[in-house]
Short mmCIF file of C-alpha atoms in Angstrom, two decimals:
data_model
loop_
_atom_site.label_atom_id
_atom_site.label_comp_id
_atom_site.label_asym_id
_atom_site.label_seq_id
_atom_site.Cartn_x
_atom_site.Cartn_y
_atom_site.Cartn_z
CA MET Z 1 -55.31 26.83 2.91
CA LEU Z 2 -53.03 25.30 5.54
CA VAL Z 3 -52.92 21.51 5.25
CA THR Z 4 -52.24 19.67 8.50
CA PRO Z 5 -49.86 16.72 8.07
CA THR Z 6 -51.43 13.33 8.69
CA GLY Z 7 -50.09 10.95 11.29
CA ARG Z 8 -48.45 8.87 8.54
CA GLU Z 9 -46.70 11.94 7.12
CA ARG Z 10 -45.40 12.96 10.55
CA ARG Z 11 -44.05 9.45 11.10
CA LEU Z 12 -42.37 9.46 7.68
CA ARG Z 13 -40.71 12.82 8.31
CA PHE Z 14 -39.57 11.68 11.75
CA ALA Z 15 -38.14 8.50 10.19
CA LEU Z 16 -36.39 10.65 7.59
CA LEU Z 17 -34.84 12.85 10.27
CA ALA Z 18 -33.84 9.84 12.37
CA THR Z 19 -32.26 8.16 9.34
CA CYS Z 20 -30.24 11.31 8.56
CA CYS Z 21 -29.02 11.40 12.17
CA LEU Z 22 -28.10 7.71 12.03
CA LEU Z 23 -26.17 8.23 8.79
CA LEU Z 24 -24.27 11.18 10.27
CA ALA Z 25 -23.50 9.16 13.40
CA LEU Z 26 -22.16 6.22 11.36
CA LEU Z 27 -20.03 8.55 9.22
CA ALA Z 28 -18.72 10.20 12.39
CA VAL Z 29 -17.72 6.82 13.82
CA LEU Z 30 -15.94 5.94 10.58
CA ALA Z 31 -14.19 9.32 10.46
CA SER Z 32 -13.06 8.98 14.09
CA LYS Z 33 -11.30 5.74 13.21
CA ALA Z 34 -9.41 7.47 10.37
CA VAL Z 35 -7.72 10.13 12.52
CA PRO Z 36 -4.79 10.73 12.58
CA LEU Z 37 -3.45 9.82 9.13
CA SER Z 38 -1.66 6.72 10.46
CA GLU Z 39 -5.06 5.36 11.51
CA ALA Z 40 -6.47 6.02 8.04
CA VAL Z 41 -3.63 3.87 6.70
CA ARG Z 42 -4.50 1.20 9.26
CA LEU Z 43 -8.10 1.17 8.01
CA ARG Z 44 -6.90 0.76 4.43
CA ASN Z 45 -4.56 -2.04 5.50
CA ALA Z 46 -7.29 -3.75 7.51
CA LEU Z 47 -9.55 -3.94 4.46
CA HIS Z 48 -6.81 -5.83 2.58
CA PHE Z 49 -5.26 -7.70 5.50
CA ASP Z 50 -4.29 -11.36 5.59
CA SER Z 51 -1.41 -13.36 7.04
CA ALA Z 52 0.56 -16.50 6.26
CA PRO Z 53 3.53 -18.48 7.64
CA ALA Z 54 7.01 -17.34 6.56
CA ALA Z 55 7.41 -20.31 4.23
CA SER Z 56 4.42 -19.12 2.17
CA PHE Z 57 6.49 -16.25 0.77
CA GLU Z 58 9.21 -18.41 -0.74
CA TRP Z 59 7.59 -18.74 -4.17
CA THR Z 60 9.36 -17.59 -7.33
CA PRO Z 61 7.92 -15.51 -10.20
CA SER Z 62 7.39 -18.66 -12.25
CA SER Z 63 5.42 -20.28 -9.42
CA ARG Z 64 3.72 -17.19 -8.01
CA PRO Z 65 0.25 -17.53 -6.46
CA ASP Z 66 -2.67 -16.99 -8.82
CA ASP Z 67 -4.03 -14.12 -6.71
CA PHE Z 68 -0.80 -12.12 -6.78
CA LEU Z 69 -1.66 -9.06 -8.94
CA VAL Z 70 0.97 -8.86 -11.68
CA GLU Z 71 1.36 -6.20 -14.36
CA ASP Z 72 -0.53 -7.09 -17.52
CA ALA Z 73 -0.29 -3.73 -19.30
CA PRO Z 74 2.39 -3.19 -21.97
CA ALA Z 75 5.46 -1.25 -20.86
CA ASP Z 76 4.89 2.50 -21.00
CA GLU Z 77 7.36 4.51 -23.10
CA ARG Z 78 8.12 6.78 -20.13
CA LEU Z 79 9.20 3.75 -18.08
CA LEU Z 80 11.37 2.46 -20.92
CA GLN Z 81 13.03 5.88 -21.13
CA ALA Z 82 13.68 5.84 -17.38
CA ALA Z 83 15.18 2.34 -17.64
CA ALA Z 84 17.48 3.53 -20.46
CA ALA Z 85 18.49 6.60 -18.43
CA ALA Z 86 19.30 4.31 -15.50
CA GLY Z 87 21.62 2.27 -17.71
CA VAL Z 88 19.61 -0.95 -17.67
CA ARG Z 89 21.13 -3.50 -20.07
CA PRO Z 90 19.73 -7.04 -20.54
CA GLU Z 91 23.21 -8.53 -20.72
CA ALA Z 92 24.19 -7.01 -17.36
CA GLY Z 93 22.05 -9.41 -15.31
CA ASP Z 94 19.12 -8.84 -12.97
CA TRP Z 95 21.01 -7.82 -9.84
CA ALA Z 96 23.25 -5.34 -11.70
CA ASN Z 97 20.18 -3.83 -13.35
CA ALA Z 98 18.36 -3.63 -10.02
CA LEU Z 99 21.29 -1.68 -8.57
CA ALA Z 100 21.31 0.56 -11.65
CA ILE Z 101 17.62 1.43 -11.18
CA SER Z 102 18.14 2.03 -7.47
CA SER Z 103 21.13 4.28 -8.18
CA TYR Z 104 19.14 6.26 -10.75
CA LEU Z 105 16.32 6.86 -8.25
CA THR Z 106 18.55 7.89 -5.33
CA GLU Z 107 20.96 9.99 -7.38
CA HIS Z 108 19.24 13.27 -6.52
CA ALA Z 109 17.43 12.23 -3.34
CA GLU Z 110 17.37 15.07 -0.83
CA GLY Z 111 14.56 14.13 1.54
CA LYS Z 112 12.33 17.08 0.53
CA GLY Z 113 9.19 15.16 1.54
CA GLY Z 114 6.77 12.55 0.28
CA ILE Z 115 5.05 12.77 -3.11
CA ASP Z 116 2.00 10.53 -2.71
CA ASP Z 117 0.76 10.71 -6.31
CA GLY Z 118 0.53 8.72 -9.52
CA LEU Z 119 3.51 6.78 -10.85
CA PHE Z 120 4.63 9.28 -13.48
CA VAL Z 121 4.42 12.27 -11.14
CA VAL Z 122 6.46 10.24 -8.65
CA LEU Z 123 9.10 9.43 -11.28
CA LYS Z 124 9.50 13.10 -12.12
CA LYS Z 125 9.59 14.44 -8.57
CA ILE Z 126 12.00 11.78 -7.28
CA ARG Z 127 14.55 13.18 -9.72
CA GLU Z 128 13.90 16.59 -8.17
CA GLY Z 129 14.82 15.43 -4.66
CA TYR Z 130 11.39 14.47 -3.32
CA GLY Z 131 10.10 11.08 -2.21
CA ALA Z 132 9.26 8.91 0.79
CA CYS Z 133 10.01 5.19 0.99
CA SER Z 134 6.74 4.14 -0.69
CA ASP Z 135 7.36 6.60 -3.53
CA PHE Z 136 10.72 4.94 -4.18
CA THR Z 137 9.24 1.44 -4.16
CA GLN Z 138 6.46 2.58 -6.51
CA ALA Z 139 8.97 4.07 -8.96
CA PHE Z 140 11.35 1.12 -8.71
CA ILE Z 141 8.67 -1.48 -9.43
CA GLY Z 142 7.42 0.53 -12.39
CA ILE Z 143 10.85 0.77 -14.02
CA ALA Z 144 11.76 -2.81 -13.06
CA SER Z 145 8.58 -4.17 -14.67
CA ALA Z 146 9.36 -2.33 -17.92
CA SER Z 147 12.91 -3.73 -17.75
CA GLY Z 148 11.80 -7.35 -17.44
CA LEU Z 149 12.67 -7.62 -13.73
CA PHE Z 150 10.30 -9.07 -11.16
CA ALA Z 151 10.17 -7.02 -7.96
CA ARG Z 152 7.82 -7.16 -5.00
CA GLU Z 153 7.27 -4.70 -2.16
CA TRP Z 154 7.90 -5.53 1.48
CA ALA Z 155 6.91 -3.27 4.34
CA PHE Z 156 7.03 -3.33 8.12
CA SER Z 157 5.34 -1.27 10.79
CA PHE Z 158 6.00 -0.19 14.34
CA ASP Z 159 2.36 0.37 15.33
CA GLY Z 160 0.46 -2.84 14.56
CA TYR Z 161 0.26 -2.56 10.74
CA GLY Z 162 -0.73 1.10 10.74
CA GLY Z 163 0.84 4.08 9.01
CA ASP Z 164 4.08 4.24 10.98
CA GLY Z 165 6.54 2.04 9.11
CA HIS Z 166 8.80 1.56 6.11
CA ALA Z 167 8.74 -0.02 2.64
CA ALA Z 168 11.49 -1.62 0.53
CA ILE Z 169 11.99 -3.97 -2.42
CA GLU Z 170 12.87 -7.59 -3.07
CA VAL Z 171 14.12 -8.46 -6.56
CA PHE Z 172 14.23 -11.93 -8.06
CA ASP Z 173 17.66 -12.57 -9.59
CA ARG Z 174 17.04 -15.05 -12.41
CA GLN Z 175 20.73 -15.73 -12.85
CA GLN Z 176 21.13 -16.80 -9.22
CA GLN Z 177 17.52 -18.06 -8.91
CA ARG Z 178 17.00 -16.25 -5.62
CA TRP Z 179 15.42 -13.20 -4.03
CA ILE Z 180 17.59 -10.24 -2.97
CA TYR Z 181 16.44 -7.50 -0.61
CA LEU Z 182 17.04 -3.87 -1.57
CA ASP Z 183 16.07 -0.79 0.45
CA VAL Z 184 15.89 1.82 -2.32
CA PHE Z 185 14.96 4.79 -0.12
CA ASN Z 186 17.77 4.14 2.35
CA ASN Z 187 20.12 3.15 -0.47
CA PHE Z 188 21.45 -0.16 0.86
CA PHE Z 189 21.36 -3.91 0.55
CA VAL Z 190 22.56 -6.58 2.95
CA GLU Z 191 25.31 -9.18 2.60
CA ASP Z 192 26.14 -12.27 4.57
CA ALA Z 193 29.26 -11.34 6.55
CA ALA Z 194 30.97 -14.67 5.90
CA SER Z 195 30.25 -15.24 2.20
CA GLY Z 196 29.50 -11.75 0.88
CA ARG Z 197 26.28 -13.07 -0.67
CA PRO Z 198 23.38 -10.56 -0.91
CA LEU Z 199 20.52 -11.66 1.36
CA SER Z 200 16.80 -12.05 0.79
CA ALA Z 201 14.16 -10.33 2.89
CA ARG Z 202 13.62 -13.45 4.98
CA GLU Z 203 17.35 -13.93 5.59
CA PHE Z 204 17.73 -10.29 6.58
CA ARG Z 205 14.73 -10.45 8.93
CA ASP Z 206 15.95 -13.67 10.53
CA ALA Z 207 19.40 -12.17 11.07
CA LEU Z 208 17.90 -9.09 12.72
CA LYS Z 209 16.02 -11.29 15.17
CA GLY Z 210 18.88 -13.75 15.62
CA ASP Z 211 22.44 -12.66 14.90
CA PRO Z 212 22.67 -9.05 13.66
CA ASP Z 213 26.47 -9.29 13.48
CA ALA Z 214 26.17 -11.91 10.73
CA ILE Z 215 25.21 -9.23 8.19
CA VAL Z 216 27.00 -6.34 6.50
CA ILE Z 217 25.19 -3.22 5.23
CA ARG Z 218 26.31 -2.20 1.73
CA LYS Z 219 25.49 1.05 -0.08
CA ALA Z 220 23.45 0.26 -3.18
CA GLY Z 221 24.43 3.12 -5.47
CA ALA Z 222 24.62 6.86 -6.09
CA GLY Z 223 22.95 9.25 -3.72
CA ARG Z 224 22.89 9.81 0.01
CA PRO Z 225 22.65 7.01 2.55
CA GLY Z 226 19.27 6.97 4.24
CA PHE Z 227 20.89 6.96 7.68
CA ALA Z 228 24.09 8.72 8.66
CA CYS Z 229 24.70 6.14 11.41
CA GLU Z 230 24.54 2.42 10.64
CA GLU Z 231 23.61 1.49 14.20
CA VAL Z 232 20.54 3.73 13.98
CA LEU Z 233 19.59 1.95 10.75
CA ARG Z 234 19.96 -1.45 12.38
CA GLU Z 235 17.94 -0.41 15.41
CA TYR Z 236 15.22 0.99 13.16
CA TYR Z 237 14.91 -2.35 11.39
CA ARG Z 238 15.08 -4.36 14.60
CA ALA Z 239 12.18 -2.33 16.01
CA GLY Z 240 9.95 -3.38 13.12
CA ALA Z 241 11.22 -6.94 12.70
CA ASP Z 242 8.03 -8.56 13.99
CA GLU Z 243 5.56 -6.72 11.76
CA TRP Z 244 6.70 -7.43 8.21
CA TYR Z 245 4.16 -7.85 5.44
CA LEU Z 246 4.20 -8.24 1.67
CA TRP Z 247 2.04 -6.28 -0.76
CA TRP Z 248 0.31 -9.03 -2.75
CA GLY Z 249 0.85 -7.52 -6.19
CA ASN Z 250 3.21 -5.38 -8.26
CA ALA Z 251 0.91 -3.99 -10.99
CA GLN Z 252 1.85 -0.31 -10.84
CA LEU Z 253 0.35 0.65 -14.22
CA ARG Z 254 -2.89 -1.08 -13.30
CA ARG Z 255 -3.03 0.99 -10.13
CA GLU Z 256 -2.75 4.16 -12.23
CA GLY Z 257 -6.29 3.49 -13.45
CA GLY Z 258 -8.17 5.39 -16.16
CA SER Z 259 -9.42 8.95 -16.51
CA LEU Z 260 -11.85 8.65 -13.58
CA GLN Z 261 -9.10 7.60 -11.20
CA ALA Z 262 -6.81 10.34 -12.57
CA GLY Z 263 -9.54 12.89 -11.91
CA LEU Z 264 -10.01 11.66 -8.35
CA ARG Z 265 -6.25 11.75 -7.83
CA SER Z 266 -6.17 15.40 -8.93
CA ILE Z 267 -8.64 16.18 -6.13
CA HIS Z 268 -6.82 14.09 -3.52
CA PRO Z 269 -4.72 10.90 -3.75
CA TYR Z 270 -6.82 9.19 -1.07
CA LEU Z 271 -9.96 9.48 -3.22
CA ALA Z 272 -8.15 7.63 -6.03
CA ARG Z 273 -6.96 4.99 -3.57
CA ALA Z 274 -10.44 4.51 -2.17
CA TYR Z 275 -11.78 4.01 -5.69
CA ALA Z 276 -8.95 1.59 -6.52
CA SER Z 277 -9.79 -0.40 -3.38
CA ILE Z 278 -13.43 -0.66 -4.43
CA VAL Z 279 -12.65 -1.88 -7.96
CA GLY Z 280 -9.92 -4.29 -6.78
CA ASP Z 281 -6.84 -2.57 -8.16
CA VAL Z 282 -5.17 -2.33 -4.75
CA PRO Z 283 -3.41 -5.57 -3.77
CA ASP Z 284 -3.95 -7.29 -0.47
CA ILE Z 285 -1.25 -7.33 2.16
CA LYS Z 286 -0.01 -10.54 3.77
CA ALA Z 287 1.68 -10.35 7.11
CA VAL Z 288 4.40 -12.81 8.06
CA ALA Z 289 2.67 -14.73 10.84
CA SER Z 290 4.48 -15.58 14.06
CA ALA Z 291 3.52 -16.35 17.64
CA THR Z 292 4.83 -12.98 18.79
CA ASN Z 293 2.70 -10.89 16.40
CA ALA Z 294 -0.55 -12.81 16.95
CA PRO Z 295 -2.12 -9.95 19.02
CA GLN Z 296 -1.41 -7.38 16.29
CA ARG Z 297 -2.85 -9.66 13.60
CA ALA Z 298 -5.95 -10.41 15.68
CA ARG Z 299 -6.52 -6.68 16.17
CA MET Z 300 -6.38 -6.10 12.41
CA GLU Z 301 -8.87 -8.91 11.79
CA ARG Z 302 -11.27 -7.39 14.34
CA LEU Z 303 -10.85 -3.98 12.77
CA ARG Z 304 -11.62 -5.40 9.32
CA THR Z 305 -14.86 -6.94 10.66
CA THR Z 306 -15.79 -3.65 12.32
CA LEU Z 307 -15.01 -1.68 9.18
CA ILE Z 308 -17.00 -3.98 6.90
CA THR Z 309 -19.93 -3.82 9.33
CA LEU Z 310 -19.76 -0.02 9.37
CA VAL Z 311 -19.60 0.22 5.58
CA LEU Z 312 -22.56 -2.12 5.18
CA ALA Z 313 -24.51 -0.16 7.80
CA ILE Z 314 -23.75 3.11 5.98
CA ALA Z 315 -24.78 1.61 2.64
CA GLY Z 316 -28.01 0.25 4.13
CA THR Z 317 -28.79 3.57 5.78
CA LEU Z 318 -28.20 5.41 2.50
CA ILE Z 319 -30.59 3.09 0.70
CA LEU Z 320 -33.21 3.62 3.41
CA LEU Z 321 -32.67 7.39 3.26
CA VAL Z 322 -33.14 7.49 -0.51
CA GLY Z 323 -36.31 5.41 -0.18
CA LEU Z 324 -37.78 7.71 2.50
CA ILE Z 325 -36.92 10.84 0.52
CA SER Z 326 -38.63 9.33 -2.52
CA ILE Z 327 -41.79 8.55 -0.54
CA VAL Z 328 -41.95 11.98 1.09
CA HIS Z 329 -41.35 13.66 -2.26
CA GLN Z 330 -44.15 11.63 -3.84
CA ILE Z 331 -46.57 12.60 -1.05
CA ASP Z 332 -45.64 16.27 -1.45
CA ARG Z 333 -46.31 16.04 -5.20
CA GLU Z 334 -49.70 14.44 -4.64
CA LYS Z 335 -50.69 17.12 -2.14
CA SER Z 336 -49.60 19.91 -4.47
CA CYS Z 337 -51.95 18.52 -7.16
CA GLU Z 338 -55.01 18.53 -4.86
#
């Protein structure tokens, strides 16, 4: 016998359909903000975005902020082997060892393309000629940590903290008690033209915006230079000088995660990154605040609010959808028993 749905059942099924449509619409809005890939990177950055005055980045490893995510896992044997292969020696000093690690990583660099994978895959493929700038910083920090060096990752963008940019390293030299900037991918560091002293990230950035002739570009080690023409390199850096930011952590092994994260990474690296963001294994980023980058920073803060609102709306809609499905299923079961 045909059973005619009651008014309540029709309303429930309509609500179920409407909720499905709403969920699809919210997911479509979120997906539209993640295309192209540079915008997906911007979304990721917006979730972790903060900013601070330039002076806030002048801490040392011994006085680092409590919320800076440092490596707490014991050194992995594969990283110790890489450090030994690079020629790291405790008696050589921090800066000499930093150059040794950089030289080891760039020795076979051929620009075959980015790797975008876990640390140990990156270490292997860099030696085979692959790697983008972020792959080199990832590998450097991993080896440096195992070698007792403290390194942090700087980046800058050309598109308002999105996916179009570059990443490099700053190493703390304990012997000199100062930070030194090192672009591993492009295989150079910067010296003061007058004194020959290697410069920190802040000194390099200030020189780019003030007196570019006060600096000298020096090749860091073995391997190709990242730019055939030094003036192109300088112009590249000048173009991004107002959008520098620091990744607020250097815990590479922690970011590797466990078996679940490894499984997600085998499907796609972005799934593993999304999971790491949820569980807090991805560090925040802190932009160097200035009057001239206030519009870019404000845009990122608005985007973060929009993104959080969207995620909460999607979560709420999912909960509502599950509840409606449960009610409809229960009604269907009751009717089947009549």
